[in-house]
Short mmCIF file of C-alpha atoms in Angstrom, two decimals:
data_model
loop_
_atom_site.label_atom_id
_atom_site.label_comp_id
_atom_site.label_asym_id
_atom_site.label_seq_id
_atom_site.Cartn_x
_atom_site.Cartn_y
_atom_site.Cartn_z
CA MET A 30 196.29 135.88 128.24
CA ARG A 31 194.45 132.86 126.83
CA ARG A 32 191.74 135.13 125.67
CA GLY A 33 194.52 137.01 123.58
CA LEU A 34 195.67 134.64 122.06
CA SER A 35 192.73 133.24 121.61
CA ASN A 36 191.39 136.19 119.66
CA LEU A 37 195.09 136.57 117.86
CA GLY A 38 194.41 132.72 116.46
CA ALA A 39 191.44 134.31 115.26
CA ALA A 40 192.43 137.53 113.73
CA THR A 41 195.39 134.72 111.82
CA LEU A 42 192.39 132.75 110.66
CA ARG A 43 190.52 134.81 109.27
CA GLN A 44 193.70 137.02 107.33
CA ILE A 45 194.39 133.24 105.94
CA GLU A 46 190.99 133.06 104.93
CA GLU A 47 191.35 136.56 103.09
CA LEU A 48 194.16 135.95 101.85
CA GLY A 49 192.52 132.83 100.34
CA ARG A 50 189.59 134.16 99.14
CA MET A 51 192.38 136.81 97.52
CA ILE A 52 193.89 134.33 95.33
CA ARG A 53 190.79 132.93 94.34
CA PHE A 54 189.56 135.47 93.05
CA GLY A 55 193.18 135.94 91.36
CA GLY A 56 192.63 133.20 89.90
CA ARG A 57 189.09 133.99 88.43
CA ILE A 58 190.69 136.92 86.44
CA VAL A 59 193.95 135.13 84.68
CA MET A 60 190.74 132.87 83.66
CA ALA A 61 188.45 135.83 82.94
CA ALA A 62 191.48 137.18 80.77
CA GLY A 63 191.61 134.23 78.85
CA ARG A 64 188.28 134.28 78.11
CA PRO A 65 186.83 136.58 74.69
CA PRO A 66 186.23 138.47 74.37
CA PHE A 67 188.74 141.08 75.74
CA ARG A 68 187.77 143.84 76.82
CA TRP A 69 189.85 146.37 74.67
CA ARG A 70 187.26 148.96 74.87
CA SER A 71 187.60 149.03 78.63
CA PHE A 72 191.07 148.01 78.81
CA MET A 73 192.08 150.94 77.06
CA ALA A 74 190.45 153.33 79.26
CA ALA A 75 191.58 151.94 82.64
CA VAL A 76 195.56 151.91 80.38
CA TYR A 77 194.53 155.65 80.12
CA ASP A 78 193.32 156.48 83.74
CA SER A 79 195.96 154.07 85.77
CA GLY A 80 198.54 154.78 83.03
CA LEU A 81 198.50 158.37 81.17
CA LEU A 82 197.09 159.88 84.17
CA SER A 83 200.19 158.95 86.15
CA VAL A 84 202.76 160.14 83.99
CA ALA A 85 202.98 163.49 85.18
CA LEU A 86 203.04 162.45 88.88
CA ILE A 87 206.26 159.65 87.32
CA CYS A 88 207.73 161.96 85.38
CA ALA A 89 207.77 164.70 88.01
CA ALA A 90 209.15 161.96 91.24
CA GLY A 91 211.34 160.62 88.66
CA LEU A 92 213.35 163.60 88.12
CA THR A 93 212.86 164.80 91.64
CA VAL A 94 214.24 162.13 92.85
CA GLY A 95 217.27 161.75 90.13
CA PHE A 96 218.28 165.69 91.43
CA VAL A 97 218.51 164.35 94.77
CA LEU A 98 220.55 160.96 93.92
CA GLY A 99 222.68 162.64 91.99
CA LEU A 100 223.50 165.91 94.40
CA GLN A 101 223.99 163.40 97.85
CA LEU A 102 225.65 160.61 95.63
CA TYR A 103 227.88 163.14 94.67
CA ASN A 104 228.45 164.69 97.93
CA THR A 105 229.19 161.65 99.46
CA LEU A 106 231.30 160.46 96.40
CA VAL A 107 233.53 163.28 95.87
CA ARG A 108 234.86 162.69 99.60
CA PHE A 109 236.71 159.23 98.03
CA GLY A 110 237.67 161.66 94.98
CA ALA A 111 235.08 158.74 93.16
CA GLU A 112 232.47 161.01 91.60
CA ASP A 113 233.38 159.71 88.62
CA SER A 114 231.19 156.53 89.50
CA LEU A 115 228.26 159.05 90.18
CA GLY A 116 226.70 157.03 87.03
CA THR A 117 227.29 153.79 88.47
CA ALA A 118 226.02 154.36 91.74
CA VAL A 119 222.73 156.37 89.85
CA GLY A 120 222.24 153.97 87.55
CA LEU A 121 222.09 150.74 89.96
CA SER A 122 220.11 152.22 92.54
CA LEU A 123 217.77 153.34 90.12
CA ILE A 124 217.13 150.18 88.40
CA ARG A 125 217.51 148.00 90.88
CA GLU A 126 215.51 149.47 93.43
CA LEU A 127 213.92 152.47 93.35
CA GLY A 128 212.93 152.56 89.87
CA PRO A 129 210.45 149.80 90.41
CA VAL A 130 209.26 150.56 94.00
CA LEU A 131 208.64 154.14 94.15
CA THR A 132 206.74 153.62 91.37
CA GLY A 133 204.75 151.08 92.44
CA LEU A 134 203.91 152.58 95.66
CA LEU A 135 203.23 155.99 93.69
CA VAL A 136 201.02 154.29 91.03
CA THR A 137 199.61 152.51 94.67
CA GLY A 138 197.98 156.00 95.49
CA ARG A 139 197.25 157.26 92.42
CA ALA A 140 195.85 154.77 90.39
CA GLY A 141 195.25 151.88 92.92
CA SER A 142 193.14 153.42 95.18
CA ALA A 143 191.05 155.04 92.34
CA ILE A 144 190.61 151.25 91.06
CA THR A 145 189.35 150.41 94.44
CA ALA A 146 187.24 153.16 95.14
CA GLU A 147 185.07 152.79 91.40
CA ILE A 148 184.54 149.02 92.07
CA GLY A 149 183.65 149.67 95.60
CA ALA A 150 181.68 152.14 94.41
CA MET A 151 180.13 150.55 91.89
CA ARG A 152 179.32 147.16 94.40
CA THR A 153 177.69 150.13 96.62
CA GLY A 154 175.17 151.17 94.19
CA GLN A 155 174.25 147.18 92.70
CA GLN A 156 175.87 147.95 89.27
CA LEU A 157 178.10 144.61 90.22
CA ASP A 158 174.47 142.92 90.67
CA GLY A 159 173.29 144.44 87.97
CA LEU A 160 175.85 142.84 85.61
CA ARG A 161 174.99 139.80 87.25
CA MET A 162 171.39 139.92 86.40
CA MET A 163 172.33 140.34 83.06
CA ALA A 164 174.27 137.49 82.60
CA ILE A 165 177.40 139.39 82.87
CA ASP A 166 180.37 138.76 84.64
CA PRO A 167 181.47 141.17 86.51
CA ILE A 168 185.13 140.03 86.86
CA HIS A 169 185.32 139.74 82.91
CA PHE A 170 183.73 143.34 82.22
CA VAL A 171 184.68 145.29 84.99
CA VAL A 172 187.22 143.70 87.05
CA MET A 173 189.53 141.97 84.53
CA PRO A 174 190.55 145.08 82.15
CA ARG A 175 191.52 147.20 85.61
CA ALA A 176 193.67 144.66 86.75
CA MET A 177 195.13 144.19 83.52
CA ALA A 178 195.56 147.95 82.70
CA VAL A 179 197.58 147.89 85.77
CA PHE A 180 199.61 144.97 85.22
CA PHE A 181 200.43 146.18 81.75
CA VAL A 182 201.35 149.80 82.59
CA LEU A 183 203.80 149.54 85.57
CA PRO A 184 206.66 148.20 84.41
CA LEU A 185 206.27 150.74 81.57
CA LEU A 186 205.83 153.60 84.20
CA SER A 187 208.80 152.07 86.24
CA ALA A 188 210.89 152.35 82.92
CA LEU A 189 210.10 155.60 82.57
CA PHE A 190 210.63 156.79 85.99
CA VAL A 191 214.23 155.23 85.93
CA ALA A 192 215.00 156.89 82.48
CA LEU A 193 213.66 160.16 84.15
CA GLY A 194 215.93 159.89 87.31
CA ILE A 195 219.02 158.55 85.39
CA PHE A 196 218.41 162.13 83.44
CA GLY A 197 217.72 163.89 86.43
CA ALA A 198 220.81 162.77 88.21
CA TYR A 199 222.70 163.94 84.86
CA LEU A 200 221.60 167.32 85.25
CA MET A 201 222.53 167.52 88.93
CA GLY A 202 225.82 166.35 88.21
CA VAL A 203 226.78 167.84 84.79
CA GLU A 204 225.01 170.48 84.46
CA VAL A 205 225.35 172.27 87.44
CA LEU A 206 227.87 170.63 89.74
CA GLY A 207 230.01 170.21 87.40
CA LEU A 208 231.28 166.51 86.14
CA ASP A 209 232.24 165.43 82.68
CA GLY A 210 229.23 164.54 81.00
CA GLY A 211 230.82 161.43 79.12
CA THR A 212 231.83 159.77 82.25
CA TYR A 213 228.62 159.66 83.94
CA LEU A 214 227.14 157.72 80.95
CA ALA A 215 230.42 155.77 80.66
CA SER A 216 230.34 154.58 84.48
CA LEU A 217 226.32 154.43 83.94
CA GLU A 218 226.64 151.77 80.68
CA ALA A 219 230.15 149.93 82.21
CA ALA A 220 227.96 149.40 85.21
CA VAL A 221 224.28 148.24 84.03
CA GLU A 222 224.18 145.01 82.98
CA PHE A 223 220.77 143.76 81.39
CA ASP A 224 220.70 140.07 82.36
CA THR A 225 221.56 141.19 86.02
CA ASP A 226 220.22 144.70 86.29
CA VAL A 227 217.56 145.30 83.94
CA LEU A 228 216.03 142.33 84.58
CA GLN A 229 215.64 142.40 88.06
CA SER A 230 213.60 145.27 87.22
CA LEU A 231 211.38 144.52 84.87
CA VAL A 232 210.55 141.63 86.98
CA LYS A 233 209.84 143.38 90.49
CA SER A 234 208.25 145.75 88.28
CA VAL A 235 206.25 143.18 86.93
CA VAL A 236 205.53 141.20 90.77
CA PHE A 237 204.82 145.17 91.93
CA GLY A 238 202.06 145.12 88.91
CA VAL A 239 200.68 141.75 89.64
CA LEU A 240 199.95 142.83 93.81
CA LEU A 241 199.28 146.00 93.06
CA ALA A 242 196.57 144.49 90.45
CA LEU A 243 194.91 141.77 92.63
CA ILE A 244 194.76 144.27 95.97
CA ALA A 245 193.07 147.33 94.70
CA THR A 246 190.43 144.84 92.74
CA TRP A 247 189.67 142.69 95.32
CA ARG A 248 189.37 145.19 98.09
CA GLY A 249 187.18 147.26 96.10
CA TYR A 250 185.01 144.15 94.90
CA SER A 251 184.75 142.71 98.24
CA CYS A 252 184.46 145.54 100.15
CA GLU A 253 181.27 146.87 102.56
CA PRO A 254 178.45 147.97 100.01
CA HIS A 255 178.08 151.27 102.11
CA SER A 256 180.48 154.19 101.95
CA ALA A 257 182.10 153.92 104.90
CA GLY A 258 182.90 150.20 103.59
CA VAL A 259 184.94 151.68 100.19
CA SER A 260 186.71 154.81 102.41
CA ARG A 261 188.27 151.52 104.88
CA ALA A 262 188.64 149.60 101.38
CA THR A 263 190.31 152.17 99.78
CA THR A 264 192.99 152.98 102.53
CA SER A 265 193.24 149.29 102.81
CA THR A 266 194.68 149.42 99.20
CA VAL A 267 197.11 152.33 99.42
CA VAL A 268 198.20 150.60 102.99
CA THR A 269 198.39 146.42 101.98
CA ALA A 270 199.67 147.22 98.41
CA SER A 271 202.42 149.51 99.67
CA ILE A 272 203.42 146.50 102.01
CA ALA A 273 203.23 143.83 100.37
CA ILE A 274 205.96 146.06 97.42
CA LEU A 275 208.37 146.85 100.22
CA LEU A 276 208.03 143.21 101.26
CA ALA A 277 207.80 141.44 97.38
CA ASP A 278 211.16 143.66 96.58
CA TYR A 279 213.08 142.59 99.81
CA LEU A 280 212.13 138.97 99.16
CA LEU A 281 212.63 139.66 95.21
CA THR A 282 216.09 141.03 95.60
CA ALA A 283 217.36 138.54 98.26
CA LEU A 284 216.72 135.54 95.99
CA TRP A 285 218.02 138.00 93.17
CA SER A 286 221.35 137.88 95.76
CA LEU A 287 221.86 134.06 96.21
CA MET B 1 150.16 131.50 109.61
CA THR B 2 151.69 130.52 105.46
CA LYS B 3 149.27 129.81 102.90
CA VAL B 4 149.97 129.34 99.63
CA SER B 5 148.45 129.68 95.78
CA ARG B 6 147.64 126.82 94.37
CA GLU B 7 148.33 128.15 91.05
CA SER B 8 151.88 126.15 89.12
CA GLY B 9 154.91 127.98 90.32
CA HIS B 10 157.24 129.94 88.02
CA VAL B 11 158.75 130.43 91.30
CA GLU B 12 158.52 128.81 94.06
CA ALA B 13 160.29 128.54 98.04
CA ARG B 14 160.06 126.01 100.06
CA GLY B 15 161.47 126.53 103.67
CA VAL B 16 163.69 129.17 103.07
CA ALA B 17 165.48 130.41 106.06
CA LEU B 18 167.53 133.40 106.57
CA ALA B 19 169.37 135.62 108.65
CA PHE B 20 172.02 138.90 108.76
CA GLY B 21 173.57 138.17 111.58
CA ARG B 22 171.48 137.75 114.41
CA ARG B 23 168.79 139.27 112.58
CA GLN B 24 166.47 137.04 111.08
CA ILE B 25 164.84 137.42 107.77
CA PHE B 26 163.41 134.60 106.78
CA ARG B 27 162.31 131.35 108.65
CA GLY B 28 160.40 128.63 106.93
CA LEU B 29 159.25 130.91 104.06
CA ASP B 30 157.27 128.90 101.66
CA CYS B 31 155.59 131.00 98.80
CA ARG B 32 154.69 130.71 94.83
CA PHE B 33 154.64 132.76 91.89
CA ALA B 34 152.65 132.06 89.50
CA GLU B 35 153.88 131.37 85.74
CA GLY B 36 152.09 134.24 83.52
CA ARG B 37 150.92 136.48 86.88
CA ILE B 38 151.89 139.51 87.89
CA SER B 39 152.74 139.46 91.79
CA VAL B 40 153.16 141.94 94.32
CA LEU B 41 154.96 141.35 97.18
CA MET B 42 154.08 143.77 100.29
CA GLY B 43 155.25 144.05 103.76
CA GLY B 44 156.72 147.03 106.70
CA SER B 45 159.87 148.25 106.13
CA GLY B 46 162.71 145.46 106.96
CA THR B 47 160.36 142.50 106.42
CA GLY B 48 162.27 140.87 103.48
CA LYS B 49 160.96 142.58 100.37
CA SER B 50 163.88 143.34 98.50
CA THR B 51 166.32 140.66 100.09
CA LEU B 52 163.50 138.20 98.50
CA LEU B 53 163.87 139.40 94.88
CA ARG B 54 167.57 139.11 95.48
CA MET B 55 167.36 135.61 96.82
CA ILE B 56 165.16 134.76 93.49
CA GLY B 57 167.81 136.38 90.83
CA GLY B 58 170.07 133.96 93.00
CA LEU B 59 172.08 137.32 94.16
CA GLN B 60 171.46 136.53 97.88
CA VAL B 61 171.74 132.32 98.80
CA PRO B 62 168.64 131.61 101.91
CA ASP B 63 170.76 129.91 104.34
CA GLU B 64 168.12 126.77 104.26
CA GLY B 65 165.76 125.38 102.53
CA SER B 66 165.21 125.52 98.62
CA LEU B 67 164.84 127.99 95.67
CA GLN B 68 163.01 127.36 92.14
CA VAL B 69 162.87 129.34 89.51
CA ALA B 70 161.58 127.90 86.68
CA GLY B 71 162.10 124.62 87.17
CA GLN B 72 166.17 125.10 88.26
CA GLU B 73 167.31 124.70 91.87
CA LEU B 74 169.52 127.45 92.84
CA VAL B 75 170.53 126.81 96.17
CA GLY B 76 174.44 125.29 94.78
CA LEU B 77 174.41 126.43 92.23
CA ASP B 78 177.51 128.42 91.11
CA GLU B 79 178.10 131.71 89.26
CA ALA B 80 178.35 129.91 86.15
CA GLN B 81 175.22 127.88 86.37
CA LEU B 82 173.69 130.79 87.68
CA LYS B 83 174.12 132.48 84.26
CA ALA B 84 171.77 130.18 82.61
CA VAL B 85 169.14 131.10 84.89
CA ARG B 86 169.35 134.75 84.84
CA GLY B 87 169.39 134.75 80.89
CA ARG B 88 165.83 134.35 81.51
CA LEU B 89 165.14 136.99 84.53
CA GLY B 90 165.08 140.85 84.37
CA MET B 91 165.65 143.16 87.24
CA LEU B 92 165.06 146.51 87.82
CA PHE B 93 167.08 147.34 91.14
CA GLN B 94 165.20 149.82 93.46
CA ASN B 95 168.17 152.68 92.84
CA GLY B 96 168.52 151.39 89.28
CA ALA B 97 171.81 150.22 89.15
CA LEU B 98 172.76 151.45 85.81
CA LEU B 99 176.44 151.63 84.95
CA ASP B 100 177.54 155.55 85.69
CA SER B 101 180.14 155.81 83.48
CA MET B 102 178.06 154.60 80.04
CA SER B 103 175.32 156.79 78.65
CA VAL B 104 171.71 155.64 78.83
CA PHE B 105 171.64 154.02 75.55
CA GLU B 106 174.64 152.17 76.12
CA ASN B 107 173.35 150.87 79.63
CA VAL B 108 170.18 149.74 77.70
CA ALA B 109 172.01 148.10 74.45
CA LEU B 110 174.55 146.45 76.98
CA PRO B 111 172.43 143.29 76.91
CA LEU B 112 171.96 143.15 73.83
CA ARG B 113 175.46 144.22 72.72
CA GLU B 114 176.97 140.76 75.11
CA HIS B 115 174.29 138.14 74.50
CA THR B 116 173.03 138.50 71.07
CA HIS B 117 174.46 138.80 67.21
CA LEU B 118 171.88 141.78 66.49
CA SER B 119 173.32 144.49 63.96
CA GLU B 120 174.01 148.04 65.83
CA THR B 121 170.70 149.52 63.54
CA GLU B 122 168.89 146.64 65.28
CA ILE B 123 170.33 146.78 68.80
CA ALA B 124 169.72 151.36 67.86
CA GLU B 125 165.76 150.18 67.42
CA ARG B 126 164.97 147.65 69.60
CA VAL B 127 166.75 150.48 72.69
CA HIS B 128 164.51 153.20 71.21
CA GLY B 129 161.39 151.33 71.79
CA ARG B 130 162.18 150.24 74.91
CA LEU B 131 162.80 153.74 75.98
CA SER B 132 159.77 154.92 74.28
CA ALA B 133 157.30 152.68 75.97
CA VAL B 134 159.14 153.59 79.55
CA GLY B 135 158.38 157.20 78.19
CA LEU B 136 161.82 158.40 77.49
CA SER B 137 162.95 159.94 74.41
CA ASP B 138 166.34 161.89 73.34
CA ILE B 139 168.36 161.02 76.43
CA ASP B 140 170.66 158.67 74.71
CA GLU B 141 173.87 160.48 75.20
CA LEU B 142 172.77 161.54 79.10
CA LEU B 143 174.69 160.10 81.82
CA PRO B 144 172.60 158.15 84.72
CA GLY B 145 174.12 160.80 86.37
CA GLU B 146 172.25 163.28 84.75
CA LEU B 147 168.75 162.33 85.21
CA SER B 148 166.01 162.31 87.53
CA GLY B 149 165.46 159.74 90.26
CA GLY B 150 162.34 158.18 88.09
CA MET B 151 164.47 158.85 84.68
CA LEU B 152 166.86 156.66 85.98
CA ARG B 153 164.17 153.67 87.30
CA ARG B 154 162.53 153.83 83.79
CA ALA B 155 165.38 153.76 82.24
CA ALA B 156 166.46 150.49 83.91
CA LEU B 157 163.25 149.24 83.63
CA ALA B 158 163.91 149.47 79.69
CA ARG B 159 167.26 147.90 80.50
CA ALA B 160 165.02 145.22 82.51
CA ILE B 161 162.59 144.38 79.47
CA VAL B 162 165.18 144.96 76.79
CA MET B 163 165.70 141.29 76.49
CA GLU B 164 162.96 140.35 76.91
CA PRO B 165 162.85 137.90 79.74
CA GLU B 166 160.36 135.13 80.82
CA ILE B 167 160.46 136.87 84.24
CA LEU B 168 160.89 140.50 85.58
CA LEU B 169 161.98 141.10 89.20
CA CYS B 170 161.08 144.98 90.04
CA ASP B 171 162.06 146.36 93.06
CA GLU B 172 159.60 149.13 93.69
CA PRO B 173 159.00 150.48 90.03
CA PHE B 174 156.62 152.66 91.34
CA SER B 175 158.76 154.47 93.76
CA GLY B 176 159.66 158.20 93.06
CA LEU B 177 157.39 158.60 89.98
CA ASP B 178 154.59 161.10 89.52
CA PRO B 179 151.45 159.90 89.25
CA PRO B 180 151.47 159.73 84.97
CA ASN B 181 154.28 157.57 84.78
CA VAL B 182 153.03 155.71 87.51
CA SER B 183 149.93 154.97 84.91
CA ARG B 184 152.20 154.52 82.27
CA ILE B 185 154.68 152.22 84.10
CA GLU B 186 151.58 150.07 85.39
CA ALA B 187 150.24 149.76 81.61
CA LEU B 188 153.37 148.16 80.30
CA LEU B 189 153.64 145.82 83.11
CA THR B 190 150.24 144.98 82.67
CA HIS B 191 150.80 144.95 79.37
CA LEU B 192 153.99 142.30 79.03
CA ASN B 193 152.19 140.22 81.55
CA ARG B 194 148.90 139.63 79.58
CA ASP B 195 150.24 139.84 75.35
CA ARG B 196 153.55 138.30 76.30
CA GLY B 197 153.15 136.11 79.35
CA LEU B 198 155.51 137.78 81.23
CA THR B 199 155.63 136.87 84.96
CA VAL B 200 156.15 139.71 86.91
CA ILE B 201 157.18 139.70 90.69
CA ILE B 202 157.27 143.28 92.26
CA THR B 203 157.89 145.10 95.61
CA SER B 204 155.57 148.19 95.98
CA HIS B 205 154.35 150.41 98.91
CA HIS B 206 152.38 151.33 96.34
CA MET B 207 148.80 149.96 97.48
CA ALA B 208 146.23 151.15 95.12
CA THR B 209 148.12 150.13 91.95
CA SER B 210 149.35 146.57 93.51
CA LEU B 211 145.87 146.22 94.42
CA ARG B 212 144.71 146.82 90.80
CA MET B 213 147.47 145.48 88.95
CA ALA B 214 147.96 142.23 91.07
CA HIS B 215 146.67 139.22 90.67
CA ARG B 216 148.06 137.28 93.71
CA ILE B 217 149.72 139.43 96.78
CA LEU B 218 151.96 138.17 99.07
CA LEU B 219 152.50 139.73 102.34
CA LEU B 220 156.04 138.99 104.24
CA ARG B 221 155.39 139.27 108.35
CA ASN B 222 156.33 136.87 110.88
CA LEU B 223 159.53 135.88 108.87
CA GLY B 224 156.87 134.60 106.57
CA CYS B 225 153.99 135.24 103.99
CA VAL B 226 150.80 135.44 103.27
CA ASP B 227 149.31 135.49 100.08
CA GLY B 228 146.20 136.05 98.24
CA SER B 229 144.25 137.48 95.53
CA PRO B 230 143.53 141.93 96.36
CA ALA B 231 139.81 140.93 97.27
CA GLN B 232 141.09 137.95 99.32
CA LEU B 233 143.47 139.50 101.45
CA ALA B 234 141.78 142.88 101.24
CA SER B 235 138.22 140.98 103.39
CA SER B 236 140.82 138.72 105.59
CA ARG B 237 139.44 138.58 109.19
CA ASP B 238 143.26 138.89 110.32
CA SER B 239 142.72 143.45 111.48
CA ALA B 240 147.16 143.26 110.75
CA ILE B 241 146.36 142.49 107.05
CA ARG B 242 143.21 145.03 107.03
CA GLU B 243 144.88 148.13 107.71
CA PHE B 244 148.05 147.61 106.46
CA LEU B 245 146.16 147.74 103.53
CA GLY B 246 144.25 150.50 104.94
CA GLN B 247 141.86 152.76 102.90
CA ASP B 248 142.83 151.34 99.51
CA GLY B 249 141.93 147.51 99.96
CA ALA B 250 138.46 148.73 101.69
CA GLU B 251 137.93 150.64 98.31
CA TYR B 252 139.05 147.85 96.42
CA LEU B 253 136.71 145.45 98.47
CA ALA B 254 133.82 147.51 97.53
CA HIS B 255 134.41 147.66 93.97
CA HIS B 256 135.53 143.83 93.68
CA GLY B 257 133.96 142.11 96.31
CA HIS B 258 131.92 139.77 93.64
CA GLU B 259 135.34 138.68 92.80
CA LEU B 260 136.01 136.20 95.88
CA GLU B 261 133.14 134.30 95.16
CA GLY B 262 134.77 132.68 92.40
CA ALA B 263 137.86 133.27 94.21
CA GLU B 264 139.53 129.54 95.39
CA GLY B 265 141.25 130.05 98.90
#
């Protein structure tokens, strides 16, 4: 019993130390972002990798989620004679919750894992050490542009997801199920407010972007320098970032409700 | 067992200890790499040759002891302070460590673009000069993944010397090279050392080449090291040292035994 508690304590301390190192690493990324030159070329390449190459996935997921929401919510609302509120229900659930959360999870799986694997492979191949030996800071040269790219693209992808989701629900509700298009759009417009709903969505996607950027780059940068280590780090990025995003979503929603 | 040279040290380790987990690599290691000389680190696998190079580059911190590079103590420096020291070093890694997303030209040009204000024409001139010195041409646009092991190592050597460092650290520079390229790299390193006073520290298992080009050889063993000129080590009474140097050591001694008369130690 005592041994079990001791092991649990040691494991907890290790996790706290790891968290401290990761936060300090985040500080180094912020410092690097403020130190010239800004790596525009690497940043744009990372925006392409993390953002542009995720567009198809986000569009497909957004449309699909929109179809499902349109179908499910219409079938539920029609029982209460409230199908005119479809736009409200779809808009609020997508903007406040599903848009930022599902985008965060999808980008974690597609781009976050790729960033970890890429940085991890560079660590394993001594490329990060090679940069250090050329007096080039690997955080400034490799990590910062990728982290900034994730931070930059996540809100944009989230907005795209929301737009496609609303459009998908419109197609399902109006074109397939016969709801009046004007009613759908009017209920959406009447319910969604910028100060609460859109801002909440934006804040969430920015926070998720920060979390994903930090976790994905840290896991790659600190992975054990062999192929199994890279593999473990990549898995860990997906698991840790997904949990962090869901936890942060709950906390932000709770804070916003106060 | 540890014996150090009396020449002035460009790089000096004193009382260095290092362990990876329970595996002790060094204990009380004292060694000195003379300025403007070629020193070759030798020793069996796992004796810490590459690790010692990494410590000199500030990539590995010893558990105990002192490590000085060009008069600057490395132990206790943070990354920002280490950058200043690394600006005086060039390092060839065993696997090349070229950035695999950049072409060979971009890899070799990288330190010039980062640390100098040279024009693109001057950069291209210098990059092509270094690539040509290591026997590479017409590979500017190739990615590291498209090169053979030997070409990769030579491109990495070109990158290591492009900033004209004071101290060059080479981890197995001859490994994987064909005989003409071994001779080419040997000639290049000897030329850089002789004409520009470059301090060269090499790890190598290439016995004949090492004996031929080294001013001093440091043999890592028993968690420490033994050092001396090639002739001194080749004539050592220690059978383990003679055995390590093998037939190449005996042949070297037959041709250079007379150097012992004027040698130190």
